[in-house]
Amino acid sequence: MKKLRSLSILLLLAGITACSAMAPKLETPRLTIINASMTSGDVFSQNFLVHLNVQNPNDRDLPIKGIEYKLFLQGDSFAEGTSSRAFTVPANGETEFDMTVRTNFVSSVGRLLTRLGGKKQVEYVFEGKVMLASGMIRTIPFQESGTVDLATKL
């Protein structure tokens, strides 16, 4: 009886390993900030419309149901949230979409202006996870970084 149980456990583990080996390997999509503009704001909070480009390096469509994100400017947390706008990025293709980003002036924009000291270039890190609407893999983490020219981008 013990041998039968051991054999059953071994077969179960082999089956799980085989299933995980068959799971699709998805490469991380690349999310690039194209531009951003303030749509509304007051002393307490601001709303920005951020226009993004998403490139899909995979050989299958990515049905995205949303994006959880954090945006850092000059190494400081600027905004975080979730975009629940669904869209599909074609296999080996790209698409653009807009999302609203909300910030708090006291904790975000004010610190950013202090840290810039008149510079026109802002270093950014955009990280989070892409949430997929279907498939065996449901989230794909991402992290992009770069520089944004304030004169043309924000």
Coordinates of N, CA and C in Angstrom, one line a residue:
M1 N 0.8 -1.2 0.0 CA 0.0 0.0 0.0 C 0.9 1.3 0.0
K2 N 2.0 1.2 0.8 CA 2.9 2.4 0.8 C 3.5 2.6 -0.5
K3 N 3.9 1.5 -1.2 CA 4.5 1.6 -2.6 C 3.5 2.3 -3.5
L4 N 2.2 1.9 -3.4 CA 1.2 2.5 -4.3 C 1.0 4.0 -4.1
R5 N 1.0 4.4 -2.8 CA 0.9 5.8 -2.5 C 2.1 6.5 -3.0
S6 N 3.3 6.0 -2.7 CA 4.5 6.6 -3.2 C 4.5 6.8 -4.7
L7 N 4.1 5.7 -5.4 CA 4.0 5.8 -6.9 C 3.0 6.8 -7.3
S8 N 1.8 6.9 -6.6 CA 0.8 7.9 -7.0 C 1.4 9.3 -6.8
I9 N 2.1 9.6 -5.7 CA 2.6 10.9 -5.5 C 3.7 11.2 -6.6
L10 N 4.5 10.2 -6.9 CA 5.5 10.4 -7.9 C 4.9 10.8 -9.3
L11 N 3.8 10.0 -9.6 CA 3.1 10.3 -10.9 C 2.5 11.7 -10.9
L12 N 1.9 12.1 -9.7 CA 1.3 13.4 -9.6 C 2.3 14.5 -9.8
L13 N 3.5 14.4 -9.2 CA 4.5 15.3 -9.3 C 5.0 15.4 -10.8
A14 N 5.2 14.3 -11.4 CA 5.6 14.2 -12.8 C 4.6 14.9 -13.7
G15 N 3.3 14.7 -13.4 CA 2.3 15.4 -14.2 C 2.3 16.9 -14.0
I16 N 2.5 17.3 -12.8 CA 2.5 18.8 -12.6 C 3.7 19.4 -13.3
T17 N 4.9 18.7 -13.2 CA 6.1 19.2 -13.9 C 5.9 19.3 -15.4
A18 N 5.2 18.3 -15.9 CA 4.9 18.2 -17.4 C 4.0 19.4 -17.8
C19 N 3.0 19.6 -17.0 CA 2.1 20.7 -17.3 C 2.8 22.1 -17.2
S20 N 3.6 22.3 -16.2 CA 4.3 23.6 -16.1 C 5.3 23.7 -17.3
A21 N 5.9 22.6 -17.8 CA 6.8 22.7 -18.9 C 6.1 23.1 -20.2
M22 N 4.8 22.8 -20.3 CA 4.0 23.0 -21.5 C 3.4 24.4 -21.4
A23 N 3.4 25.1 -20.3 CA 2.9 26.4 -20.2 C 3.6 27.4 -21.1
P24 N 2.9 28.3 -21.7 CA 3.5 29.2 -22.7 C 4.5 30.1 -22.0
K25 N 5.6 30.4 -22.7 CA 6.6 31.3 -22.2 C 6.3 32.7 -22.8
L26 N 5.9 33.6 -22.0 CA 5.6 35.0 -22.6 C 6.7 35.9 -22.2
E27 N 7.2 36.7 -23.2 CA 8.1 37.7 -23.0 C 7.4 39.0 -22.5
T28 N 8.1 39.8 -21.8 CA 7.5 41.0 -21.2 C 7.2 42.0 -22.3
P29 N 6.0 42.5 -22.4 CA 5.7 43.6 -23.3 C 6.5 44.8 -22.9
R30 N 6.7 45.7 -23.9 CA 7.4 46.9 -23.6 C 6.4 48.1 -23.6
L31 N 6.4 48.8 -22.5 CA 5.4 49.9 -22.4 C 6.3 51.2 -22.4
T32 N 6.0 52.0 -23.3 CA 6.8 53.3 -23.5 C 5.8 54.5 -23.3
I33 N 6.2 55.4 -22.5 CA 5.5 56.7 -22.4 C 5.7 57.5 -23.6
I34 N 4.7 57.9 -24.3 CA 4.8 58.7 -25.5 C 4.7 60.2 -25.1
N35 N 3.7 60.5 -24.3 CA 3.5 61.8 -23.8 C 2.5 61.9 -22.7
A36 N 2.5 63.0 -22.0 CA 1.5 63.1 -20.9 C 1.1 64.6 -20.8
S37 N -0.1 64.8 -20.5 CA -0.6 66.2 -20.3 C -1.5 66.3 -19.1
M38 N -1.5 67.4 -18.4 CA -2.4 67.6 -17.3 C -3.8 67.9 -17.8
T39 N -4.8 67.2 -17.4 CA -6.1 67.4 -17.8 C -6.9 68.2 -16.8
S40 N -6.6 68.1 -15.6 CA -7.2 68.9 -14.5 C -6.4 68.9 -13.3
G41 N -6.7 69.8 -12.4 CA -5.9 69.8 -11.2 C -6.2 71.0 -10.3
D42 N -5.9 70.8 -9.1 CA -6.0 71.9 -8.1 C -4.8 71.8 -7.1
V43 N -4.8 72.5 -6.0 CA -3.7 72.4 -5.1 C -3.6 71.0 -4.5
F44 N -4.6 70.2 -4.4 CA -4.6 69.0 -3.7 C -4.3 67.8 -4.6
S45 N -4.8 67.8 -5.9 CA -4.6 66.7 -6.8 C -4.6 67.1 -8.2
Q46 N -4.0 66.3 -9.1 CA -3.9 66.5 -10.5 C -4.2 65.3 -11.3
N47 N -4.8 65.4 -12.4 CA -5.0 64.3 -13.3 C -4.2 64.5 -14.6
F48 N -3.5 63.5 -15.0 CA -2.7 63.5 -16.2 C -3.3 62.5 -17.2
L49 N -3.3 62.8 -18.5 CA -3.6 61.8 -19.5 C -2.3 61.3 -20.0
V50 N -2.0 60.1 -19.8 CA -0.7 59.5 -20.3 C -0.9 58.6 -21.5
H51 N -0.2 58.9 -22.6 CA -0.4 58.2 -23.8 C 0.8 57.2 -23.9
L52 N 0.5 55.9 -24.0 CA 1.5 54.8 -23.9 C 1.5 54.0 -25.2
N53 N 2.6 53.5 -25.5 CA 2.8 52.5 -26.6 C 3.1 51.2 -26.0
V54 N 2.4 50.1 -26.4 CA 2.7 48.8 -25.9 C 3.2 47.9 -27.1
Q55 N 4.4 47.4 -27.0 CA 4.9 46.5 -28.0 C 4.9 45.0 -27.4
N56 N 4.4 44.1 -28.3 CA 4.2 42.7 -27.9 C 5.2 41.9 -28.7
P57 N 6.3 41.4 -28.0 CA 7.3 40.6 -28.7 C 6.9 39.1 -28.8
N58 N 5.7 38.8 -28.4 CA 5.3 37.4 -28.4 C 4.6 37.0 -29.7
D59 N 4.5 35.7 -30.0 CA 3.9 35.2 -31.2 C 2.4 34.9 -31.0
R60 N 1.9 35.5 -30.0 CA 0.4 35.4 -29.8 C -0.1 36.7 -29.3
D61 N -1.4 37.0 -29.5 CA -2.0 38.2 -29.1 C -2.0 38.3 -27.5
L62 N -1.9 39.5 -27.0 CA -2.0 39.7 -25.6 C -3.3 40.4 -25.2
P63 N -4.3 39.7 -24.7 CA -5.6 40.3 -24.3 C -5.5 40.9 -23.0
I64 N -5.2 42.2 -22.9 CA -4.9 42.9 -21.7 C -6.2 43.5 -21.1
K65 N -6.4 43.1 -19.8 CA -7.6 43.6 -19.1 C -7.3 44.8 -18.2
G66 N -6.0 45.0 -18.0 CA -5.7 46.2 -17.1 C -4.2 46.2 -16.8
I67 N -3.8 47.3 -16.2 CA -2.4 47.5 -15.9 C -2.3 48.1 -14.5
E68 N -1.6 47.4 -13.6 CA -1.2 48.0 -12.3 C 0.1 48.6 -12.4
Y69 N 0.3 49.9 -12.0 CA 1.5 50.6 -12.2 C 2.0 51.5 -11.1
K70 N 3.3 51.8 -11.1 CA 3.9 52.8 -10.2 C 4.8 53.6 -11.2
L71 N 4.7 54.9 -11.0 CA 5.5 55.8 -11.8 C 6.4 56.6 -10.9
F72 N 7.7 56.5 -11.1 CA 8.7 57.2 -10.3 C 9.4 58.3 -11.2
L73 N 9.5 59.5 -10.7 CA 10.2 60.6 -11.5 C 11.3 61.1 -10.6
Q74 N 12.5 61.1 -11.1 CA 13.7 61.5 -10.4 C 13.9 60.6 -9.2
G75 N 13.6 59.4 -9.2 CA 13.7 58.5 -8.1 C 12.7 58.6 -7.0
D76 N 11.7 59.4 -7.2 CA 10.7 59.6 -6.2 C 9.3 59.1 -6.7
S77 N 8.6 58.5 -5.9 CA 7.2 58.0 -6.2 C 6.4 59.2 -6.7
F78 N 5.8 59.1 -7.9 CA 5.0 60.2 -8.4 C 3.5 59.8 -8.5
A79 N 3.3 58.6 -8.9 CA 1.9 58.1 -9.0 C 1.8 56.6 -9.1
E80 N 0.7 56.1 -8.7 CA 0.5 54.7 -8.8 C -1.0 54.4 -8.9
G81 N -1.4 53.3 -9.4 CA -2.8 53.0 -9.6 C -3.0 51.8 -10.5
T82 N -4.3 51.7 -11.0 CA -4.7 50.6 -11.9 C -5.5 51.2 -13.0
S83 N -5.1 50.8 -14.2 CA -5.9 51.2 -15.4 C -6.7 49.9 -15.8
S84 N -8.0 50.0 -15.8 CA -8.8 48.9 -16.1 C -9.4 48.9 -17.5
R85 N -8.8 49.6 -18.4 CA -9.2 49.7 -19.8 C -8.7 48.5 -20.5
A86 N -9.6 47.7 -21.1 CA -9.2 46.4 -21.8 C -8.8 46.8 -23.2
F87 N -7.8 46.1 -23.7 CA -7.4 46.2 -25.1 C -6.5 45.0 -25.5
T88 N -6.3 44.7 -26.8 CA -5.5 43.6 -27.2 C -4.4 44.1 -28.0
V89 N -3.2 43.6 -27.7 CA -2.0 43.9 -28.5 C -1.7 42.7 -29.4
P90 N -1.7 42.9 -30.7 CA -1.5 41.8 -31.7 C -0.2 41.1 -31.5
A91 N -0.1 39.9 -31.9 CA 1.1 39.1 -31.9 C 2.2 39.9 -32.7
N92 N 3.4 40.0 -32.1 CA 4.5 40.7 -32.7 C 4.1 42.1 -33.2
G93 N 3.2 42.7 -32.5 CA 2.7 44.0 -32.9 C 2.7 45.0 -31.8
E94 N 2.1 46.1 -32.0 CA 2.0 47.2 -31.0 C 0.7 47.9 -31.1
T95 N 0.4 48.6 -30.0 CA -0.8 49.4 -30.0 C -0.6 50.6 -29.0
E96 N -1.4 51.6 -29.1 CA -1.3 52.8 -28.2 C -2.6 52.9 -27.5
F97 N -2.5 53.4 -26.2 CA -3.7 53.6 -25.5 C -3.4 54.7 -24.5
D98 N -4.5 55.3 -23.9 CA -4.4 56.4 -23.0 C -4.8 55.9 -21.6
M99 N -4.2 56.4 -20.6 CA -4.7 56.1 -19.2 C -4.6 57.4 -18.4
T100 N -5.5 57.5 -17.4 CA -5.5 58.6 -16.5 C -4.7 58.3 -15.3
V101 N -3.8 59.2 -15.0 CA -2.9 59.1 -13.8 C -3.2 60.2 -12.9
R102 N -3.5 59.8 -11.6 CA -3.8 60.8 -10.6 C -2.6 61.0 -9.6
T103 N -2.3 62.2 -9.3 CA -1.2 62.5 -8.3 C -1.7 63.4 -7.3
N104 N -1.0 63.6 -6.2 CA -1.2 64.5 -5.1 C -0.1 65.5 -5.1
F105 N -0.5 66.8 -5.2 CA 0.5 67.8 -5.4 C 1.5 67.8 -4.2
V106 N 1.0 67.8 -3.0 CA 1.9 67.9 -1.9 C 3.0 66.8 -1.9
S107 N 2.5 65.5 -2.2 CA 3.5 64.4 -2.1 C 4.2 64.1 -3.4
S108 N 3.8 64.7 -4.6 CA 4.4 64.3 -5.8 C 4.9 65.4 -6.6
V109 N 4.1 66.3 -7.1 CA 4.6 67.4 -8.0 C 5.4 68.3 -7.2
G110 N 5.1 68.7 -6.0 CA 5.9 69.6 -5.2 C 7.3 69.1 -5.0
R111 N 7.5 67.8 -4.6 CA 8.8 67.3 -4.4 C 9.6 67.2 -5.8
L112 N 8.9 66.9 -6.9 CA 9.5 66.8 -8.2 C 10.1 68.2 -8.5
L113 N 9.3 69.2 -8.4 CA 9.8 70.6 -8.8 C 11.0 71.0 -7.9
T114 N 11.0 70.6 -6.7 CA 12.2 70.9 -5.8 C 13.4 70.1 -6.3
R115 N 13.2 68.9 -6.6 CA 14.4 68.1 -7.0 C 14.9 68.4 -8.4
L116 N 14.1 69.0 -9.3 CA 14.6 69.3 -10.6 C 15.6 70.4 -10.6
G117 N 15.4 71.4 -9.8 CA 16.3 72.6 -9.8 C 16.5 73.2 -11.2
G118 N 15.4 73.4 -11.9 CA 15.5 74.0 -13.2 C 15.9 73.1 -14.4
K119 N 16.2 71.8 -14.2 CA 16.5 70.9 -15.3 C 15.2 70.6 -16.1
K120 N 15.5 70.4 -17.4 CA 14.3 70.1 -18.3 C 14.2 68.6 -18.5
Q121 N 15.2 67.8 -18.2 CA 15.1 66.3 -18.3 C 14.7 65.7 -17.0
V122 N 13.7 64.7 -17.1 CA 13.3 64.0 -15.9 C 13.5 62.5 -16.1
E123 N 14.2 61.9 -15.2 CA 14.4 60.4 -15.3 C 13.2 59.8 -14.7
Y124 N 12.7 58.7 -15.4 CA 11.5 58.0 -15.0 C 11.7 56.5 -14.9
V125 N 11.0 55.9 -14.0 CA 10.9 54.4 -14.0 C 9.4 54.1 -13.9
F126 N 8.9 53.3 -14.8 CA 7.5 52.9 -14.9 C 7.5 51.4 -14.7
E127 N 6.9 51.0 -13.7 CA 6.9 49.5 -13.4 C 5.5 49.1 -12.9
G128 N 5.3 47.8 -12.9 CA 4.0 47.2 -12.5 C 3.8 45.9 -13.1
K129 N 2.5 45.6 -13.4 CA 2.2 44.3 -14.1 C 1.1 44.5 -15.0
V130 N 1.2 43.8 -16.1 CA 0.1 43.7 -17.1 C -0.8 42.6 -16.7
M131 N -2.1 42.8 -16.6 CA -3.0 41.7 -16.3 C -3.7 41.3 -17.5
L132 N -3.6 40.0 -17.8 CA -4.2 39.4 -19.0 C -5.6 38.9 -18.8
A133 N -6.4 38.9 -19.8 CA -7.8 38.5 -19.7 C -8.0 37.0 -19.8
S134 N -7.0 36.3 -20.4 CA -7.2 34.9 -20.6 C -5.8 34.2 -20.7
G135 N -5.8 32.9 -20.7 CA -4.5 32.2 -20.8 C -4.1 31.6 -19.5
M136 N -3.1 30.8 -19.5 CA -2.6 30.1 -18.3 C -1.8 31.1 -17.5
I137 N -1.1 32.1 -18.1 CA -0.4 33.1 -17.4 C -1.3 34.4 -17.3
R138 N -1.6 34.9 -16.1 CA -2.5 36.0 -16.0 C -1.9 37.3 -15.7
T139 N -0.6 37.4 -15.3 CA 0.1 38.6 -15.0 C 1.5 38.6 -15.6
I140 N 2.0 39.7 -16.1 CA 3.3 39.8 -16.6 C 3.9 41.0 -16.0
P141 N 5.0 40.9 -15.1 CA 5.6 42.1 -14.6 C 6.4 42.9 -15.6
F142 N 6.5 44.2 -15.5 CA 7.3 45.0 -16.4 C 8.0 46.1 -15.6
Q143 N 9.1 46.6 -16.2 CA 9.8 47.7 -15.7 C 10.5 48.4 -16.8
E144 N 10.2 49.7 -17.0 CA 10.8 50.5 -18.1 C 11.4 51.7 -17.4
S145 N 12.5 52.2 -18.0 CA 13.0 53.4 -17.5 C 13.5 54.3 -18.7
G146 N 13.7 55.5 -18.4 CA 14.2 56.4 -19.5 C 14.2 57.9 -19.0
T147 N 14.3 58.7 -19.9 CA 14.3 60.2 -19.7 C 13.2 60.9 -20.5
V148 N 12.5 61.8 -19.8 CA 11.4 62.5 -20.5 C 11.8 64.0 -20.5
D149 N 11.7 64.6 -21.6 CA 12.0 66.1 -21.8 C 10.7 66.8 -21.4
L150 N 10.8 67.6 -20.3 CA 9.6 68.3 -19.8 C 9.1 69.3 -20.8
A151 N 9.9 69.8 -21.7 CA 9.5 70.8 -22.6 C 8.6 70.2 -23.7
T152 N 8.7 68.9 -24.0 CA 8.0 68.3 -25.1 C 7.0 67.2 -24.6
K153 N 7.2 66.7 -23.4 CA 6.4 65.5 -23.0 C 5.4 65.8 -21.9
L154 N 5.7 66.6 -20.9 CA 4.8 66.8 -19.9 C 4.2 68.3 -19.9

